PDB file of C-alpha atoms and ligand atoms in Angstrom:
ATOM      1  CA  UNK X1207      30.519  -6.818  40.345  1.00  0.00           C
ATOM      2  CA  UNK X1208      27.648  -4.003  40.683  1.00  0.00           C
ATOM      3  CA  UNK X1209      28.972  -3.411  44.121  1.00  0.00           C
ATOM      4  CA  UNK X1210      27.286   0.229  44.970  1.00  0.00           C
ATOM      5  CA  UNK X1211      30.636   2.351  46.345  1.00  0.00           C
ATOM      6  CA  UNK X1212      28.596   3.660  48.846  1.00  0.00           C
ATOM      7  CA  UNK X1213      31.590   6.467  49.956  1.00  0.00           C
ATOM      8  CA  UNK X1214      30.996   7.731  46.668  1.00  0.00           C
ATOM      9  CA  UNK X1215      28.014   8.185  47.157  1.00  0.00           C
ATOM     10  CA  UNK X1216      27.734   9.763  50.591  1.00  0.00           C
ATOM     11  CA  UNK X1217      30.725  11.805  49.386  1.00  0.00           C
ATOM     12  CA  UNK X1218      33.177  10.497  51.838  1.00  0.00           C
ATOM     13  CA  UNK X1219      30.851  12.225  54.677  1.00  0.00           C
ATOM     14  CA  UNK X1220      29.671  11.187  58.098  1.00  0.00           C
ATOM     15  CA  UNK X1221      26.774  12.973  59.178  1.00  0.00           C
ATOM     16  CA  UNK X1222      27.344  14.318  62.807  1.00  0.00           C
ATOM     17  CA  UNK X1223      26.116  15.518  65.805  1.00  0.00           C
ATOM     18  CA  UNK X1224      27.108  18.737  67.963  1.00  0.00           C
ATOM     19  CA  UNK X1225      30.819  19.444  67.373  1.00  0.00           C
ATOM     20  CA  UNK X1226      31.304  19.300  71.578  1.00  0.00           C
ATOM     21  CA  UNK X1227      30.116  15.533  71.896  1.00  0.00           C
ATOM     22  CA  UNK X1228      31.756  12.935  72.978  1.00  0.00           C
ATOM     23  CA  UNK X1229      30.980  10.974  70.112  1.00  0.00           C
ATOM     24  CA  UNK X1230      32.219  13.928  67.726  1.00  0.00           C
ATOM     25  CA  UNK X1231      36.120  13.753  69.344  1.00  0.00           C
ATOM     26  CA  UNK X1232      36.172   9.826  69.023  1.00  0.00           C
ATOM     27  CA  UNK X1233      34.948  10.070  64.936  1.00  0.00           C
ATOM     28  CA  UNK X1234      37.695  12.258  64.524  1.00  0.00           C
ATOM     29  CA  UNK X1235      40.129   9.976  66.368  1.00  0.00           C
ATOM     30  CA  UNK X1236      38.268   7.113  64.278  1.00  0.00           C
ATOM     31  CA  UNK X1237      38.876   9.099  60.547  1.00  0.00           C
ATOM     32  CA  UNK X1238      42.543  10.665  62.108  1.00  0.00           C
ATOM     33  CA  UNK X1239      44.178   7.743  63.720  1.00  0.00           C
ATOM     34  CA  UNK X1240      42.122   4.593  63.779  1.00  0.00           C
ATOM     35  CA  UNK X1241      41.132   3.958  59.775  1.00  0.00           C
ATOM     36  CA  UNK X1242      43.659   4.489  56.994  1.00  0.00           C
ATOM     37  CA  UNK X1243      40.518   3.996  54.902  1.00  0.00           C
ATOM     38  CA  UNK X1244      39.126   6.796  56.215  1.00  0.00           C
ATOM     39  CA  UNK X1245      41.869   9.058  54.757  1.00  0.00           C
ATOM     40  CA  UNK X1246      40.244  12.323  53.495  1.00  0.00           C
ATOM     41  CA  UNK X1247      37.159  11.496  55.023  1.00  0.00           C
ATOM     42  CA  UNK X1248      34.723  14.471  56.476  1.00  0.00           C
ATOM     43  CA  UNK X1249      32.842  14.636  59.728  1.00  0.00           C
ATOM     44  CA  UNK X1250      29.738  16.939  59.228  1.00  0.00           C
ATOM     45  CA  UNK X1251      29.006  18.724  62.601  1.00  0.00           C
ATOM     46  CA  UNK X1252      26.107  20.277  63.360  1.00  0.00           C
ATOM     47  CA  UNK X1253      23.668  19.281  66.220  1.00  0.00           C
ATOM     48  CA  UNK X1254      21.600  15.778  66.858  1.00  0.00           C
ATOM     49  CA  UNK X1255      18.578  17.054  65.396  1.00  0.00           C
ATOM     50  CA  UNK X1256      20.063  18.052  62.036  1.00  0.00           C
ATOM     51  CA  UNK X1257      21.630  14.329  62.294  1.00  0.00           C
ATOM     52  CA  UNK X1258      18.026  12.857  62.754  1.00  0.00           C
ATOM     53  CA  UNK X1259      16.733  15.037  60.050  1.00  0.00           C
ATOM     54  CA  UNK X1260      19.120  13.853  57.233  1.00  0.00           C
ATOM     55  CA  UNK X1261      18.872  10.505  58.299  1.00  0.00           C
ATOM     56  CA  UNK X1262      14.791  10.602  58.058  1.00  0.00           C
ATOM     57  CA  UNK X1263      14.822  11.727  54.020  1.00  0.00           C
ATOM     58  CA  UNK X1264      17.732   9.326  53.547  1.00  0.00           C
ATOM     59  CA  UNK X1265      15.695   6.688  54.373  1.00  0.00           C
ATOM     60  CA  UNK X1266      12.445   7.684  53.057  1.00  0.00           C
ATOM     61  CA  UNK X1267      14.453   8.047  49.983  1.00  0.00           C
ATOM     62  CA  UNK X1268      16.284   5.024  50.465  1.00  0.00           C
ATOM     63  CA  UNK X1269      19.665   6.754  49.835  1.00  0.00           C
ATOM     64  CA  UNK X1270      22.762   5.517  51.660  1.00  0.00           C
ATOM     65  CA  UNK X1271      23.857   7.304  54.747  1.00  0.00           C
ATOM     66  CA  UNK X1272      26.708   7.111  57.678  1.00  0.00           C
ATOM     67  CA  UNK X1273      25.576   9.272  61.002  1.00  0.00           C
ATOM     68  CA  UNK X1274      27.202   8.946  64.079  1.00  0.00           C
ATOM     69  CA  UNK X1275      25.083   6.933  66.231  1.00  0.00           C
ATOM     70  CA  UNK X1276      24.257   5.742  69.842  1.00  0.00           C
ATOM     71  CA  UNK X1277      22.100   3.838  72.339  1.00  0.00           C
ATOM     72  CA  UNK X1278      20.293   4.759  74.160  1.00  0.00           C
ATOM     73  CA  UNK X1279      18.351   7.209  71.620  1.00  0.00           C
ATOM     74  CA  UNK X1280      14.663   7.011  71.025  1.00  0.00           C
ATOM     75  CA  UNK X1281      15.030   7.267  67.123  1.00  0.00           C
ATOM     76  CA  UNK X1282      17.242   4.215  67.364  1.00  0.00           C
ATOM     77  CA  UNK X1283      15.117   2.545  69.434  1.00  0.00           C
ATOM     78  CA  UNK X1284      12.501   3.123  66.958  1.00  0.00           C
ATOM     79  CA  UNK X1285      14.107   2.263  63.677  1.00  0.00           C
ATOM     80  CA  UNK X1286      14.859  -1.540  64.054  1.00  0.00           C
ATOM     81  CA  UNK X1287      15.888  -1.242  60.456  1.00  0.00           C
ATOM     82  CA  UNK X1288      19.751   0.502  61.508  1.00  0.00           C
ATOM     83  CA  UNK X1289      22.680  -1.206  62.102  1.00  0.00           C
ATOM     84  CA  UNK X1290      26.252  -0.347  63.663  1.00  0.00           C
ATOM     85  CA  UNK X1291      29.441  -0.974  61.568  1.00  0.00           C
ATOM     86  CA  UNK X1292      31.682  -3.346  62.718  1.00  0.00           C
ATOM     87  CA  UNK X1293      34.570  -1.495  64.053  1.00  0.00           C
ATOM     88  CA  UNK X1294      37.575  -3.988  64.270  1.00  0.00           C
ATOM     89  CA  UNK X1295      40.082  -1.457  65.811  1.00  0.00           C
ATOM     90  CA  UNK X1296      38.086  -0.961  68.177  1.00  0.00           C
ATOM     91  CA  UNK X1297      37.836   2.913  68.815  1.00  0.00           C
ATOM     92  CA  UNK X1298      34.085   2.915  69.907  1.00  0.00           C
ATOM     93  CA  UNK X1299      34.281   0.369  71.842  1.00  0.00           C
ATOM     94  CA  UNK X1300      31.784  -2.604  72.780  1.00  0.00           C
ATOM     95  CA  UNK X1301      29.420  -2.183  75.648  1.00  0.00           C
ATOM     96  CA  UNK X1302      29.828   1.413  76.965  1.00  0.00           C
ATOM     97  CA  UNK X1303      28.418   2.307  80.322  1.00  0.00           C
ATOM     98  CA  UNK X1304      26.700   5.661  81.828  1.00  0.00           C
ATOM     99  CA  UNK X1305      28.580   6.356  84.777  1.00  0.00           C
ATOM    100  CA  UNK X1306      28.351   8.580  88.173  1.00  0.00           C
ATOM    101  CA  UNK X1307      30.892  10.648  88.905  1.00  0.00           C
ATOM    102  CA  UNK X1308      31.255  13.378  92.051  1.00  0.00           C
ATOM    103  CA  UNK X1309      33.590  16.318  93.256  1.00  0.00           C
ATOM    104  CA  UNK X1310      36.215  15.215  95.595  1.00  0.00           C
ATOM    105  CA  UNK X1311      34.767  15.813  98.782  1.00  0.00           C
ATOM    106  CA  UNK X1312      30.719  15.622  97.861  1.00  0.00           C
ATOM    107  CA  UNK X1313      30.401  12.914  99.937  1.00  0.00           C
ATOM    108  CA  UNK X1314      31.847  14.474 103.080  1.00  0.00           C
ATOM    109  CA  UNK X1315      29.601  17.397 102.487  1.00  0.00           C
ATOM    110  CA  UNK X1316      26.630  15.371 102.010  1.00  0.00           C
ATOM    111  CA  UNK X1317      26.603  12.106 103.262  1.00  0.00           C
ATOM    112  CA  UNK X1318      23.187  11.751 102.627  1.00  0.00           C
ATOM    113  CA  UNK X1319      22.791  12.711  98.616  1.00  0.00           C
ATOM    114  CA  UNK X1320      26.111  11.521  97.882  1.00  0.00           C
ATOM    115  CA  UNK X1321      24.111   7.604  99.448  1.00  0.00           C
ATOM    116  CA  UNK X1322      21.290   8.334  96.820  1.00  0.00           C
ATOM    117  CA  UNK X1323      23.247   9.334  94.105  1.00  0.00           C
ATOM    118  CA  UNK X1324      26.058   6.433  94.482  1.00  0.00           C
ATOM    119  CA  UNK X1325      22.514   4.095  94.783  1.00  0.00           C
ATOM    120  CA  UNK X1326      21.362   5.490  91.381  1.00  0.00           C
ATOM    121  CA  UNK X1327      21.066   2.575  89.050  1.00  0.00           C
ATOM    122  CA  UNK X1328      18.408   1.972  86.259  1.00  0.00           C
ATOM    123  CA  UNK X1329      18.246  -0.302  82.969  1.00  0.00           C
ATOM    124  CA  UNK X1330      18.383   0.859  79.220  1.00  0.00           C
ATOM    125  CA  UNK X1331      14.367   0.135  79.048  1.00  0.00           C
ATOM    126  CA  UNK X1332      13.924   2.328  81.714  1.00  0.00           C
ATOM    127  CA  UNK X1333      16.159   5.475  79.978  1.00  0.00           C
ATOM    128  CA  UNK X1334      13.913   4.401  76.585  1.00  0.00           C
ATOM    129  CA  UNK X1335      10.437   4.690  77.673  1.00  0.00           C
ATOM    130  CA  UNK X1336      10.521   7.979  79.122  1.00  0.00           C
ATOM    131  CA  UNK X1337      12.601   9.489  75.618  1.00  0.00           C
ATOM    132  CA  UNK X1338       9.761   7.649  73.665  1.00  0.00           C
ATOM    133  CA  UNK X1339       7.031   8.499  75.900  1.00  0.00           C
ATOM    134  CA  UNK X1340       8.377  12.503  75.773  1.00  0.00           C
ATOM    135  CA  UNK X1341       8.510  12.705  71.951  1.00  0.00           C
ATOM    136  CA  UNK X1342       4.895  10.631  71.475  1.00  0.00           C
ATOM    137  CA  UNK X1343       3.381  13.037  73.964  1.00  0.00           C
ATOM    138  CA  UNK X1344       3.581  17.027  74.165  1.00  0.00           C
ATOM    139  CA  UNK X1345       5.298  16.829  77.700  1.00  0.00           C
ATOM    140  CA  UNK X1346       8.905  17.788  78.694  1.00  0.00           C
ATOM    141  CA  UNK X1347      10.823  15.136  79.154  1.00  0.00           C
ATOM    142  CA  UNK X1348      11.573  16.445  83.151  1.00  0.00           C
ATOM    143  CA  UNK X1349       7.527  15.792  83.575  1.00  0.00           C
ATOM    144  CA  UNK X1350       7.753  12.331  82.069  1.00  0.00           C
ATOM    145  CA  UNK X1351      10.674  11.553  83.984  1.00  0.00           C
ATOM    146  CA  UNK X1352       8.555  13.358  87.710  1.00  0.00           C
ATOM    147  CA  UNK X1353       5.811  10.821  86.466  1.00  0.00           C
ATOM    148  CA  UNK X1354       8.273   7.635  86.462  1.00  0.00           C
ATOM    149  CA  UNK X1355       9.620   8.606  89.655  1.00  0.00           C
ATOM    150  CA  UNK X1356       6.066   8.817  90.720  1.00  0.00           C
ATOM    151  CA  UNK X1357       5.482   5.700  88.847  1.00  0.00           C
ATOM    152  CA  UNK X1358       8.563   3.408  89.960  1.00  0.00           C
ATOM    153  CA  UNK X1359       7.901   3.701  93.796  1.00  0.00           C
ATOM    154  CA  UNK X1360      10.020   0.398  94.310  1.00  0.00           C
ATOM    155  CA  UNK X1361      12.954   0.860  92.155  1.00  0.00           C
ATOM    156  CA  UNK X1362      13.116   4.667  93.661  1.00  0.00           C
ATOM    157  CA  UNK X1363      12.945   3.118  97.456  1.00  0.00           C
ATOM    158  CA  UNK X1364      15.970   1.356  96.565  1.00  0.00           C
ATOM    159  CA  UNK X1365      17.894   3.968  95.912  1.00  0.00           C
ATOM    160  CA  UNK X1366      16.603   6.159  98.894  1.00  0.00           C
ATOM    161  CA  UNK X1367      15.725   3.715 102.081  1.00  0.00           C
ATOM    162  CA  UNK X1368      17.103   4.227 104.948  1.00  0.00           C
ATOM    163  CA  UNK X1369      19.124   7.534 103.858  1.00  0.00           C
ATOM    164  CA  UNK X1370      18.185  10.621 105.784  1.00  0.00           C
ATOM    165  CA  UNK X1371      15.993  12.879 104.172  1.00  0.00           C
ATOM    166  CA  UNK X1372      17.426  16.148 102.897  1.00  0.00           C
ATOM    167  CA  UNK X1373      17.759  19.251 104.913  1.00  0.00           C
ATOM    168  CA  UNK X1374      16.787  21.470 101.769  1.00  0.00           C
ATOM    169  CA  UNK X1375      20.273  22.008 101.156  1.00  0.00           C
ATOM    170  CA  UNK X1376      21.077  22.071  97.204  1.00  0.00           C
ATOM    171  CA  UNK X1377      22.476  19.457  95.363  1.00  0.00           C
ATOM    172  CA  UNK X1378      23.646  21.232  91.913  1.00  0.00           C
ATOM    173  CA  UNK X1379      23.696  18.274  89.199  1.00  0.00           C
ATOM    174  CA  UNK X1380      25.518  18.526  86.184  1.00  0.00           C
ATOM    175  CA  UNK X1381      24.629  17.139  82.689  1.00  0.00           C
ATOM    176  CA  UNK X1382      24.222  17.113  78.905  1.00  0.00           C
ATOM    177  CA  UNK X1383      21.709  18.225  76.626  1.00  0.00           C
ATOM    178  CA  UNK X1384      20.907  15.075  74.963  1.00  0.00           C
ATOM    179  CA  UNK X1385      17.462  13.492  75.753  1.00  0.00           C
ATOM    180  CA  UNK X1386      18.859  10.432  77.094  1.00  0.00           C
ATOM    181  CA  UNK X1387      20.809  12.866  79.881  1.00  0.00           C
ATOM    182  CA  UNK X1388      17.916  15.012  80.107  1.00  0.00           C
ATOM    183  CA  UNK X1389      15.705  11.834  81.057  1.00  0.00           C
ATOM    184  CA  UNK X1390      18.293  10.730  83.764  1.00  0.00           C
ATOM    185  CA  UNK X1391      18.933  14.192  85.318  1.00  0.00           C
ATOM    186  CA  UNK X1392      15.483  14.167  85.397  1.00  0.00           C
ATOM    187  CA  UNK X1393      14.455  10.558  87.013  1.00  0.00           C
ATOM    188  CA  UNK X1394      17.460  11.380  89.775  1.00  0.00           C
ATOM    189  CA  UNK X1395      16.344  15.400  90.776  1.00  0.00           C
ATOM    190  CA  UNK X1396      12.715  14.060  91.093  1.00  0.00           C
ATOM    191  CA  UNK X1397      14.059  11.294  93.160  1.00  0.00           C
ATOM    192  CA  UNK X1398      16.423  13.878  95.733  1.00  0.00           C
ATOM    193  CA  UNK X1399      13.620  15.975  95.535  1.00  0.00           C
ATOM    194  CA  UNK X1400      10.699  13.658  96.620  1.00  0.00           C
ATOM    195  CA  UNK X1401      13.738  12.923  99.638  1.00  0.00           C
ATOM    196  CA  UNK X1402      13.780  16.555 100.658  1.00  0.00           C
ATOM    197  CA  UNK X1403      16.866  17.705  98.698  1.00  0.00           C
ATOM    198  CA  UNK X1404      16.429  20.860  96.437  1.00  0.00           C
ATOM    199  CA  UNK X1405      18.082  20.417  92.993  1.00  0.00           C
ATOM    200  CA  UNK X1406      19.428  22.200  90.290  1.00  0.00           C
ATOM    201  CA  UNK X1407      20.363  20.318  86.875  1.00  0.00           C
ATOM    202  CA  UNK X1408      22.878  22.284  84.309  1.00  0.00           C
ATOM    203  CA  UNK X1409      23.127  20.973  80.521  1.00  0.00           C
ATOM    204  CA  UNK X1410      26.175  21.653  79.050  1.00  0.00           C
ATOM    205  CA  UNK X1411      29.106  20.126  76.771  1.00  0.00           C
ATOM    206  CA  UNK X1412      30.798  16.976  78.028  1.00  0.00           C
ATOM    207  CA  UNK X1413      34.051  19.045  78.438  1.00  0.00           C
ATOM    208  CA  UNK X1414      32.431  21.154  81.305  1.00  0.00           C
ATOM    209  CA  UNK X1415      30.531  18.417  83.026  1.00  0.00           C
ATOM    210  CA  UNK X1416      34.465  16.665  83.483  1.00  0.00           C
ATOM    211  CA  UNK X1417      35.738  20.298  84.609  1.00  0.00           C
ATOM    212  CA  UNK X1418      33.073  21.535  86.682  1.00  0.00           C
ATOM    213  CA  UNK X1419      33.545  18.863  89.129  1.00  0.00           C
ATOM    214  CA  UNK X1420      37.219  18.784  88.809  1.00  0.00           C
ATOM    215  CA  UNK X1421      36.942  22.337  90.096  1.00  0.00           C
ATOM    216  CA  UNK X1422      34.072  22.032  92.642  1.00  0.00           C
ATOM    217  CA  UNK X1423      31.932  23.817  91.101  1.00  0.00           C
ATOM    218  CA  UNK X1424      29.590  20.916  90.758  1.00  0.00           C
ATOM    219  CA  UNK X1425      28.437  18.200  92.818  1.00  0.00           C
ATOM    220  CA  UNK X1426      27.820  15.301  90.413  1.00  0.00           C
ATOM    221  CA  UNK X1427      26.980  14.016  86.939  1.00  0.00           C
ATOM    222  CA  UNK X1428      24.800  11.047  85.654  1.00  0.00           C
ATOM    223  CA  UNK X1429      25.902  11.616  82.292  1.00  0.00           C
ATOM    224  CA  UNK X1430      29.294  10.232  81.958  1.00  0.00           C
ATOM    225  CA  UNK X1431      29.932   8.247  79.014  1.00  0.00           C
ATOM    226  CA  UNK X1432      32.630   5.581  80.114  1.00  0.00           C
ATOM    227  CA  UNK X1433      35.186   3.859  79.127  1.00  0.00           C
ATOM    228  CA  UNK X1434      34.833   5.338  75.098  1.00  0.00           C
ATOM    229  CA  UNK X1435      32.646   8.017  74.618  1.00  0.00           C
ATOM    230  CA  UNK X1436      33.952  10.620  77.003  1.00  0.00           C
ATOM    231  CA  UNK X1437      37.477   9.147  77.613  1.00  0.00           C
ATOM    232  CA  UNK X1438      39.518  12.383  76.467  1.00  0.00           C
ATOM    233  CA  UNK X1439      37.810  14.553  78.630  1.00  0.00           C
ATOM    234  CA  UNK X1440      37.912  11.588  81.541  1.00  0.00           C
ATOM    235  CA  UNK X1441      41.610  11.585  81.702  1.00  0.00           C
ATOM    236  CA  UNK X1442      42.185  15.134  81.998  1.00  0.00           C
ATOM    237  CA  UNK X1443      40.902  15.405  85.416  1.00  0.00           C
ATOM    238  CA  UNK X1444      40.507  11.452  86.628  1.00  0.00           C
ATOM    239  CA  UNK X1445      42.303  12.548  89.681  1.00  0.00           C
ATOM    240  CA  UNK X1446      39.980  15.177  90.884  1.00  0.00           C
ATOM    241  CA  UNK X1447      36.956  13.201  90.457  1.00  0.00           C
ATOM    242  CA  UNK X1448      35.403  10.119  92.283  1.00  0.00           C
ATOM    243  CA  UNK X1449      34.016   7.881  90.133  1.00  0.00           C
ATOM    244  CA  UNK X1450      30.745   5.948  91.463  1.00  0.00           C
ATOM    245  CA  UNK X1451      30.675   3.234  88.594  1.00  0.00           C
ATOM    246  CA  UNK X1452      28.111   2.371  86.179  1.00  0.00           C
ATOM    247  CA  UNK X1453      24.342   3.871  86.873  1.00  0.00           C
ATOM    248  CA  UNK X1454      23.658   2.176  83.721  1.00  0.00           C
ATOM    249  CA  UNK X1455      24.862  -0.666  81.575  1.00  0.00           C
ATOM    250  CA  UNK X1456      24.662  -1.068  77.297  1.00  0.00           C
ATOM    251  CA  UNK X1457      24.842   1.748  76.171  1.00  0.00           C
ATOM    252  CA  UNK X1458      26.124   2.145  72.749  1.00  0.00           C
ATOM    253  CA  UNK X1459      28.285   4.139  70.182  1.00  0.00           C
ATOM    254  CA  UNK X1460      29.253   4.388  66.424  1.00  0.00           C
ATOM    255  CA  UNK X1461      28.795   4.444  63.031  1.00  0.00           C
ATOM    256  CA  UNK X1462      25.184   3.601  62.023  1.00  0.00           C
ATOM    257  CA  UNK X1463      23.984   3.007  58.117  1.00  0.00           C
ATOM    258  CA  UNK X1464      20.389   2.020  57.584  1.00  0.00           C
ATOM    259  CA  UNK X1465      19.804  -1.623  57.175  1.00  0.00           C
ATOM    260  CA  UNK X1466      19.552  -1.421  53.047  1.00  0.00           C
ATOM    261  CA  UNK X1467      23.133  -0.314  52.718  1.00  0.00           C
ATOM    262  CA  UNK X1468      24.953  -3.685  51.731  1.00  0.00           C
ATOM    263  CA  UNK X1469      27.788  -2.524  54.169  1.00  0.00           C
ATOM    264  CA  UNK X1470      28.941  -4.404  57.315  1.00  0.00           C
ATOM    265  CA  UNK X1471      31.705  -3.351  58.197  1.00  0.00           C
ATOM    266  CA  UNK X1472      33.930   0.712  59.088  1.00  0.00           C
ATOM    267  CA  UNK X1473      36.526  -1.157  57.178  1.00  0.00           C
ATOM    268  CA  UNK X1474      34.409  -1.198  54.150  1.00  0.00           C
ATOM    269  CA  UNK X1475      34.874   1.992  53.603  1.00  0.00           C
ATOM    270  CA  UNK X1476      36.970   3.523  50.858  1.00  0.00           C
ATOM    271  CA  UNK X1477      39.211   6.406  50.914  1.00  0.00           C
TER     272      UNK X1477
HETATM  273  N1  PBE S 333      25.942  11.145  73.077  1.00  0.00           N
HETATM  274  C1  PBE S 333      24.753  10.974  73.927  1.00  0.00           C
HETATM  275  C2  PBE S 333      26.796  12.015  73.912  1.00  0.00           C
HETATM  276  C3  PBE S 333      26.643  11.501  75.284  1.00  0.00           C
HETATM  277  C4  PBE S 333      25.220  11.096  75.321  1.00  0.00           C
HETATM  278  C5  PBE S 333      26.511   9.807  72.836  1.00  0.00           C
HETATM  279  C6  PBE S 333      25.549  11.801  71.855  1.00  0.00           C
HETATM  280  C7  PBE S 333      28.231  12.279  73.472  1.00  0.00           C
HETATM  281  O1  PBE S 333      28.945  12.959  74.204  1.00  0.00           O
HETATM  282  O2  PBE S 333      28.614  11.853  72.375  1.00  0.00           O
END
């Protein structure tokens, strides 16, 4: 048949993201261990705005393309024409959550953030409109996520009612520099602060977040992709952490094609 052999085409490449992601370690495990038919197959790493870049004149070109994907992500969320790849062994998971996680005696220390941050829940739709709302509007996404706190005075009550408010002590978050972190760090600081905490957020690679709270250097992270995304870096230190559970559920990651590619399936692929 005139079946298009779409890893021709892409050259046996996956277009990346930053080579420190999450998502990054479990492609690897994906071309290394999980898919024979990924034998030979490349992971191109560069950073999520290259990735979004490519995948922009792919489509306006209508060429084929494989990036590493995820929800939630604004550009996602905006291109109802993209689809995930089946992945029958499983190595990205279904439903991932965000989680919370804290050093091993934050809540000791403070009794009273450690009540707000363990409260701190939100949905997907939530995370979404203040990414979209950042990139349709010239504000930072920490001002779009002050306004939502602003915005959301009941959903923010439930996370803070009744708890003490803060005795200016500082509650030193840490996080990841994609939007979707950026928005979250953002929505829970604003909430602390508007308690009477002082807050400072730091963005770096999943690795650190794990580490910096196995050590104590940190208090706690919103940005823990669980059980898939961040699992590696999870397991090297799941005994010096307390985890606080999901903050949010359906998140997503994996291999995403646009929705023209005749493809269904990671086991499509050819090596
Ligand atoms: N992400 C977005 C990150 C976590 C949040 C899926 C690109 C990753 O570590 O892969």
């Amino acid at each position: 048949d005139t079946k298009i052999n779409y890893s021709e085409v892409v050259d046996y490449t996956i277009i990346g993201i930053e080579p420190g992601a999450g998502i990054t370690v479990t492609t690897e495990t994906a071309i290394e261990e999980g898919y024979d038919n990924l034998a030979g197959w490349e992971l191109e790493q560069a950073s999520t705005a290259a990735m979004v870049t490519e995948l922009e004149s792919a489509i306006a070109d209508e060429e084929p393309i494989i990036v590493t994907g995820w929800n939630p992500h604004w550009k996602f969320a905006q291109f109802p024409d993209m689809k995930y790849l089946d992945d029958p062994e499983g190595i990205y998971g279904d439903a991932e959550n965000i989680q919370t996680l804290v050093r091993n005696d934050f809540e000791g220390d403070h009794p009273d953030a450690y009540e707000i941050i363990d409260r701190f829940y939100w949905e997907v739709e939530d995370m979404e409109e203040i990414m979209y709302e950042a990139n349709e509007s010239d504000l930072d996404i920490n001002e779009v996520a002050q306004q939502w706190v602003e915005e959301n005075a009941d959903t923010v009550a439930e996370w803070t009612d009744g708890v003490n408010e803060g005795d200016g002590s500082t509650i030193e978050l840490v996080s990841t520099p994609w939007d979707s972190e950026r928005a979250s760090a953002g929505v829970l600081s604003a909430a602390l602060e508007s308690h009477g905490f002082d807050v400072e957020v730091t963005p770096v690679d999943p690795s650190i977040v794990f580490e910096s709270l196995a050590s104590g250097d940190a208090d706690a992270t919103v940005a823990a992709w669980l059980p898939f995304t961040h699992a590696d870096f999870y397991e090297n230190v799941q005994d010096d952490v307390v985890d606080l559970g999901p903050n949010l559920e359906g998140a997503k990651i994996g291999l995403v094609v646009p929705a023209y590619m005749d493809i269904d399936s990671i086991e499509d692929l050819e090596p």
